[in-house]
Amino acid sequence: MKKSEIQIFLAHASEDKPAVLALHERLKQAGYKPWLDKKDLIPGQNWRSVIPKAIADSQLFIACLSQRSIAKQGFVQREFKMALNQYADRPPNSIYLIPLRLDECDIPDLRQEEYGLNLRDLHWLDYWEEDGFEQLERAITYQFKLEPEEPKKPVIVTPPLSVFNFEIVRVNAKGEQIRKESKQSQYFSEDLGNGITLEMVAIPGGTFTMGTEDEEIERLVKKFAWEGFRAERPQHRVTVSSFYMGRYPITQAQWKAIAATAKIDIDLETNPSNFKGDELPVESVNWYQATEFCKRLSRETKREYRLPSEAEWEYACRAGTTTPFYFGETITGELANYDASNTYAEEAKGEYREETTPVGQFPPNAFGLYDMHGNVWEWCADTWHDNYDGAPTDGSVWTENGNNNRSPMRGGSWYLNPVFCRSAYFYASRRDSDYYFSGFRVVCGAGRTL
């Protein structure tokens, strides 16, 4: 049997969706045929009939478990029992089912009476451990006696993924909290030496609407008297492949670790920032210096790091939201570092800190990314374009017919009004500018250049 012939059904709870999406992507990259409702259900299909068929057609059933999912009322009893019932008509011992633990949780006591099967009777796989994916491949190879396949194009090789839990906050136009929700994402850590790490979060691929609708642009132009908002159109749909993105903007400690390595194209000052502190984001860095950092980081880690495309940045910032900010209709000084003495909507005025703050101090978005609004502007790889006419729709870096002396910056910064910190806003800056509000974060994985 070949990898490409093995359909793998990934059973999971919605609480574990980010981790399972990353597992789905890794299985797909490895050559298997994973099946996941988020990726394979077609809009309009009846999931009550499609999911049982997908289970029945699969050669491998992976029961993804975590502390939160097994505690969910009725989850194990409903979804997993439905899945096991699909195998009732198969010959004995033809089930290949793997309980896969995403964290240290107990295997639930789930029985399939007709089959005499208890989930606890099966040896589980601890996917959260360092060799989790390798152990999964070992189990699949043993069970299916895999045949050698033709070599494929190299794929991005990442270290084992770990899971982290976090809470997201949603607010209304008055800045009042209307919802708090627990989330989970996967990431890997890059060791930069001397106890300094770089955490890269798995960002699942997807489609989103980039830019701002005409009616909203005209409202912003009228309210804030700034014609630059017109650059955020036309709105257009963009499909972004999965990739990894820095959990935080690059910090001064991370910058020092890489800036101290051998030069590739240009020299890097090891401590360029105006506001000093290892956990503060690096700033006073221009586009060329940020790009040099990415090249050196790639050399040191044997992985390809780069600046994000503008589409990747906005997709990652929005994290599934369509509101001006990933917090909702507005932001407040308690949620981000910007000039909160100015307001965006109906929220109360807040603190203007007049300096950067340590990364990770404010609530993240639904992907687990921090400081995407405020703190420091973040460089993107694209060249500057006046608007989105002719922009790529696949998340690529856009260089065609652009201004090679300028690049977009995203996210706003500590000294700016909130309107400039919106998910959709971008600022054209000279690539050689190294203001004390300009920083960046890195991505690894998918992406091409047009």
PDB file of C-alpha atoms in Angstrom, residues 115-278:
ATOM      1  CA  TYR A 115     -17.134  -5.173  18.590  1.00  0.00           C
ATOM      2  CA  GLY A 116     -15.967  -5.688  22.133  1.00  0.00           C
ATOM      3  CA  LEU A 117     -13.639  -2.711  21.765  1.00  0.00           C
ATOM      4  CA  ASN A 118     -12.655  -0.241  24.464  1.00  0.00           C
ATOM      5  CA  LEU A 119     -10.648   2.826  23.560  1.00  0.00           C
ATOM      6  CA  ARG A 120      -8.556   2.244  26.675  1.00  0.00           C
ATOM      7  CA  ASP A 121      -7.465  -1.152  25.338  1.00  0.00           C
ATOM      8  CA  LEU A 122      -5.510   0.538  22.568  1.00  0.00           C
ATOM      9  CA  HIS A 123      -2.013   1.906  23.093  1.00  0.00           C
ATOM     10  CA  TRP A 124      -2.199   5.652  22.624  1.00  0.00           C
ATOM     11  CA  LEU A 125       0.175   8.040  20.888  1.00  0.00           C
ATOM     12  CA  ASP A 126       1.517  11.124  22.681  1.00  0.00           C
ATOM     13  CA  TYR A 127       1.649  13.556  19.776  1.00  0.00           C
ATOM     14  CA  TRP A 128       2.780  16.405  22.032  1.00  0.00           C
ATOM     15  CA  GLU A 129       6.110  14.688  22.694  1.00  0.00           C
ATOM     16  CA  GLU A 130       9.218  15.530  20.678  1.00  0.00           C
ATOM     17  CA  ASP A 131       8.957  12.510  18.365  1.00  0.00           C
ATOM     18  CA  GLY A 132       5.140  12.470  18.163  1.00  0.00           C
ATOM     19  CA  PHE A 133       4.812  12.679  14.379  1.00  0.00           C
ATOM     20  CA  GLU A 134       7.644  10.201  13.832  1.00  0.00           C
ATOM     21  CA  GLN A 135       5.863   7.710  16.108  1.00  0.00           C
ATOM     22  CA  LEU A 136       2.645   8.216  14.141  1.00  0.00           C
ATOM     23  CA  GLU A 137       4.428   7.459  10.865  1.00  0.00           C
ATOM     24  CA  ARG A 138       6.065   4.424  12.480  1.00  0.00           C
ATOM     25  CA  ALA A 139       2.626   3.084  13.461  1.00  0.00           C
ATOM     26  CA  ILE A 140       1.199   3.683   9.979  1.00  0.00           C
ATOM     27  CA  THR A 141       4.191   2.040   8.274  1.00  0.00           C
ATOM     28  CA  TYR A 142       3.915  -1.017  10.553  1.00  0.00           C
ATOM     29  CA  GLN A 143       0.172  -1.455  10.033  1.00  0.00           C
ATOM     30  CA  PHE A 144      -0.011  -0.881   6.289  1.00  0.00           C
ATOM     31  CA  LYS A 145       3.412  -2.227   5.248  1.00  0.00           C
ATOM     32  CA  LEU A 146       3.961   0.846   3.101  1.00  0.00           C
ATOM     33  CA  GLU A 147       5.592   0.541  -0.294  1.00  0.00           C
ATOM     34  CA  PRO A 148       8.441   2.888  -1.246  1.00  0.00           C
ATOM     35  CA  GLU A 149       7.229   5.868  -3.255  1.00  0.00           C
ATOM     36  CA  GLU A 150       8.836   8.100  -5.831  1.00  0.00           C
ATOM     37  CA  PRO A 151      10.782  10.949  -4.225  1.00  0.00           C
ATOM     38  CA  LYS A 152       8.718  14.104  -3.891  1.00  0.00           C
ATOM     39  CA  LYS A 153       9.690  17.743  -3.851  1.00  0.00           C
ATOM     40  CA  PRO A 154      11.249  18.793  -0.544  1.00  0.00           C
ATOM     41  CA  VAL A 155       8.792  20.075   2.029  1.00  0.00           C
ATOM     42  CA  ILE A 156       9.283  22.521   4.840  1.00  0.00           C
ATOM     43  CA  VAL A 157      10.684  20.480   7.717  1.00  0.00           C
ATOM     44  CA  THR A 158       9.680  21.814  11.090  1.00  0.00           C
ATOM     45  CA  PRO A 159      10.528  20.614  14.591  1.00  0.00           C
ATOM     46  CA  PRO A 160       7.848  18.748  16.550  1.00  0.00           C
ATOM     47  CA  LEU A 161       4.846  20.954  17.246  1.00  0.00           C
ATOM     48  CA  SER A 162       3.690  21.804  20.747  1.00  0.00           C
ATOM     49  CA  VAL A 163       0.292  23.090  21.841  1.00  0.00           C
ATOM     50  CA  PHE A 164      -0.401  26.248  23.797  1.00  0.00           C
ATOM     51  CA  ASN A 165      -3.669  27.480  25.276  1.00  0.00           C
ATOM     52  CA  PHE A 166      -4.758  31.104  25.474  1.00  0.00           C
ATOM     53  CA  GLU A 167      -7.803  33.332  25.817  1.00  0.00           C
ATOM     54  CA  ILE A 168      -9.157  35.811  23.289  1.00  0.00           C
ATOM     55  CA  VAL A 169     -11.286  38.851  24.070  1.00  0.00           C
ATOM     56  CA  ARG A 170     -14.073  40.447  22.024  1.00  0.00           C
ATOM     57  CA  VAL A 171     -15.402  43.960  22.649  1.00  0.00           C
ATOM     58  CA  ASN A 172     -18.267  46.096  21.351  1.00  0.00           C
ATOM     59  CA  ALA A 173     -18.046  49.622  19.919  1.00  0.00           C
ATOM     60  CA  LYS A 174     -17.880  51.030  23.451  1.00  0.00           C
ATOM     61  CA  GLY A 175     -14.834  48.919  24.235  1.00  0.00           C
ATOM     62  CA  GLU A 176     -16.831  46.779  26.661  1.00  0.00           C
ATOM     63  CA  GLN A 177     -15.912  43.115  26.834  1.00  0.00           C
ATOM     64  CA  ILE A 178     -18.725  41.021  25.391  1.00  0.00           C
ATOM     65  CA  ARG A 179     -16.987  37.663  25.173  1.00  0.00           C
ATOM     66  CA  LYS A 180     -13.936  35.795  26.398  1.00  0.00           C
ATOM     67  CA  GLU A 181     -13.071  32.482  24.808  1.00  0.00           C
ATOM     68  CA  SER A 182     -10.445  29.792  25.309  1.00  0.00           C
ATOM     69  CA  LYS A 183      -8.413  28.818  22.251  1.00  0.00           C
ATOM     70  CA  GLN A 184      -5.556  26.532  21.340  1.00  0.00           C
ATOM     71  CA  SER A 185      -2.838  26.664  18.680  1.00  0.00           C
ATOM     72  CA  GLN A 186       0.279  24.751  17.746  1.00  0.00           C
ATOM     73  CA  TYR A 187       3.787  26.109  17.453  1.00  0.00           C
ATOM     74  CA  PHE A 188       7.424  25.109  17.297  1.00  0.00           C
ATOM     75  CA  SER A 189      10.367  26.732  19.050  1.00  0.00           C
ATOM     76  CA  GLU A 190      13.569  27.686  17.281  1.00  0.00           C
ATOM     77  CA  ASP A 191      16.624  27.624  19.548  1.00  0.00           C
ATOM     78  CA  LEU A 192      18.722  30.746  18.935  1.00  0.00           C
ATOM     79  CA  GLY A 193      21.239  29.913  21.665  1.00  0.00           C
ATOM     80  CA  ASN A 194      21.855  31.178  25.202  1.00  0.00           C
ATOM     81  CA  GLY A 195      18.294  30.331  26.228  1.00  0.00           C
ATOM     82  CA  ILE A 196      16.766  32.557  23.540  1.00  0.00           C
ATOM     83  CA  THR A 197      13.957  30.974  21.497  1.00  0.00           C
ATOM     84  CA  LEU A 198      11.754  32.027  18.609  1.00  0.00           C
ATOM     85  CA  GLU A 199       8.187  30.676  18.760  1.00  0.00           C
ATOM     86  CA  MET A 200       6.524  30.068  15.394  1.00  0.00           C
ATOM     87  CA  VAL A 201       2.745  29.559  15.376  1.00  0.00           C
ATOM     88  CA  ALA A 202       1.023  27.294  12.832  1.00  0.00           C
ATOM     89  CA  ILE A 203      -1.351  29.420  10.750  1.00  0.00           C
ATOM     90  CA  PRO A 204      -3.910  27.253   8.887  1.00  0.00           C
ATOM     91  CA  GLY A 205      -4.595  28.107   5.266  1.00  0.00           C
ATOM     92  CA  GLY A 206      -7.885  29.684   4.272  1.00  0.00           C
ATOM     93  CA  THR A 207      -9.709  32.341   2.283  1.00  0.00           C
ATOM     94  CA  PHE A 208     -10.541  35.856   3.485  1.00  0.00           C
ATOM     95  CA  THR A 209     -11.620  39.251   2.196  1.00  0.00           C
ATOM     96  CA  MET A 210      -8.672  41.642   2.108  1.00  0.00           C
ATOM     97  CA  GLY A 211      -9.062  45.413   2.291  1.00  0.00           C
ATOM     98  CA  THR A 212     -11.975  47.662   3.215  1.00  0.00           C
ATOM     99  CA  GLU A 213     -15.357  48.149   1.552  1.00  0.00           C
ATOM    100  CA  ASP A 214     -15.947  51.453  -0.273  1.00  0.00           C
ATOM    101  CA  GLU A 215     -18.671  52.683   2.072  1.00  0.00           C
ATOM    102  CA  GLU A 216     -16.461  52.216   5.137  1.00  0.00           C
ATOM    103  CA  ILE A 217     -13.518  53.910   3.408  1.00  0.00           C
ATOM    104  CA  GLU A 218     -15.592  56.979   2.657  1.00  0.00           C
ATOM    105  CA  ARG A 219     -16.748  57.093   6.282  1.00  0.00           C
ATOM    106  CA  LEU A 220     -13.141  56.908   7.488  1.00  0.00           C
ATOM    107  CA  VAL A 221     -11.967  59.578   5.033  1.00  0.00           C
ATOM    108  CA  LYS A 222     -14.722  61.914   6.219  1.00  0.00           C
ATOM    109  CA  LYS A 223     -14.246  61.238   9.934  1.00  0.00           C
ATOM    110  CA  PHE A 224     -10.444  61.287  10.088  1.00  0.00           C
ATOM    111  CA  ALA A 225      -9.687  63.564   7.104  1.00  0.00           C
ATOM    112  CA  TRP A 226      -7.103  61.191   5.657  1.00  0.00           C
ATOM    113  CA  GLU A 227      -7.170  60.261   1.961  1.00  0.00           C
ATOM    114  CA  GLY A 228      -4.706  57.411   2.508  1.00  0.00           C
ATOM    115  CA  PHE A 229      -7.538  55.058   3.497  1.00  0.00           C
ATOM    116  CA  ARG A 230      -8.507  54.844  -0.191  1.00  0.00           C
ATOM    117  CA  ALA A 231      -5.484  52.596  -0.747  1.00  0.00           C
ATOM    118  CA  GLU A 232      -7.361  49.805   1.072  1.00  0.00           C
ATOM    119  CA  ARG A 233      -9.499  49.046  -1.986  1.00  0.00           C
ATOM    120  CA  PRO A 234     -10.733  47.297  -3.980  1.00  0.00           C
ATOM    121  CA  GLN A 235     -11.710  44.581  -1.529  1.00  0.00           C
ATOM    122  CA  HIS A 236     -10.792  41.191  -2.935  1.00  0.00           C
ATOM    123  CA  ARG A 237     -10.857  37.538  -1.918  1.00  0.00           C
ATOM    124  CA  VAL A 238      -7.484  35.960  -1.187  1.00  0.00           C
ATOM    125  CA  THR A 239      -6.703  32.296  -0.552  1.00  0.00           C
ATOM    126  CA  VAL A 240      -3.665  31.833   1.675  1.00  0.00           C
ATOM    127  CA  SER A 241      -1.717  28.584   2.088  1.00  0.00           C
ATOM    128  CA  SER A 242      -0.753  27.442   5.582  1.00  0.00           C
ATOM    129  CA  PHE A 243       2.460  28.845   7.041  1.00  0.00           C
ATOM    130  CA  TYR A 244       4.166  29.600  10.339  1.00  0.00           C
ATOM    131  CA  MET A 245       4.358  33.090  11.809  1.00  0.00           C
ATOM    132  CA  GLY A 246       6.207  34.537  14.775  1.00  0.00           C
ATOM    133  CA  ARG A 247       4.074  34.506  17.882  1.00  0.00           C
ATOM    134  CA  TYR A 248       5.459  37.953  18.696  1.00  0.00           C
ATOM    135  CA  PRO A 249       7.335  40.688  16.848  1.00  0.00           C
ATOM    136  CA  ILE A 250      11.073  39.980  16.836  1.00  0.00           C
ATOM    137  CA  THR A 251      12.430  40.984  20.241  1.00  0.00           C
ATOM    138  CA  GLN A 252      15.681  42.752  21.010  1.00  0.00           C
ATOM    139  CA  ALA A 253      17.097  39.547  22.519  1.00  0.00           C
ATOM    140  CA  GLN A 254      16.301  37.614  19.322  1.00  0.00           C
ATOM    141  CA  TRP A 255      17.731  40.404  17.183  1.00  0.00           C
ATOM    142  CA  LYS A 256      20.996  40.442  19.152  1.00  0.00           C
ATOM    143  CA  ALA A 257      21.373  36.660  18.819  1.00  0.00           C
ATOM    144  CA  ILE A 258      21.127  36.743  15.020  1.00  0.00           C
ATOM    145  CA  ALA A 259      22.773  40.140  14.424  1.00  0.00           C
ATOM    146  CA  ALA A 260      25.889  38.749  16.121  1.00  0.00           C
ATOM    147  CA  THR A 261      26.275  36.057  13.422  1.00  0.00           C
ATOM    148  CA  ALA A 262      28.283  36.432  10.239  1.00  0.00           C
ATOM    149  CA  LYS A 263      27.255  39.013   7.642  1.00  0.00           C
ATOM    150  CA  ILE A 264      25.518  37.905   4.423  1.00  0.00           C
ATOM    151  CA  ASP A 265      24.772  41.148   2.539  1.00  0.00           C
ATOM    152  CA  ILE A 266      24.905  44.023   5.016  1.00  0.00           C
ATOM    153  CA  ASP A 267      26.152  44.716   8.535  1.00  0.00           C
ATOM    154  CA  LEU A 268      23.684  44.702  11.425  1.00  0.00           C
ATOM    155  CA  GLU A 269      23.989  46.747  14.594  1.00  0.00           C
ATOM    156  CA  THR A 270      23.404  44.457  17.562  1.00  0.00           C
ATOM    157  CA  ASN A 271      21.457  46.982  19.644  1.00  0.00           C
ATOM    158  CA  PRO A 272      19.722  49.518  17.355  1.00  0.00           C
ATOM    159  CA  SER A 273      16.553  50.121  19.381  1.00  0.00           C
ATOM    160  CA  ASN A 274      15.624  53.439  20.950  1.00  0.00           C
ATOM    161  CA  PHE A 275      13.766  51.805  23.855  1.00  0.00           C
ATOM    162  CA  LYS A 276      16.040  49.216  25.477  1.00  0.00           C
ATOM    163  CA  GLY A 277      14.949  45.828  26.840  1.00  0.00           C
ATOM    164  CA  ASP A 278      15.397  42.193  25.800  1.00  0.00           C
TER     165      ASP A 278
END
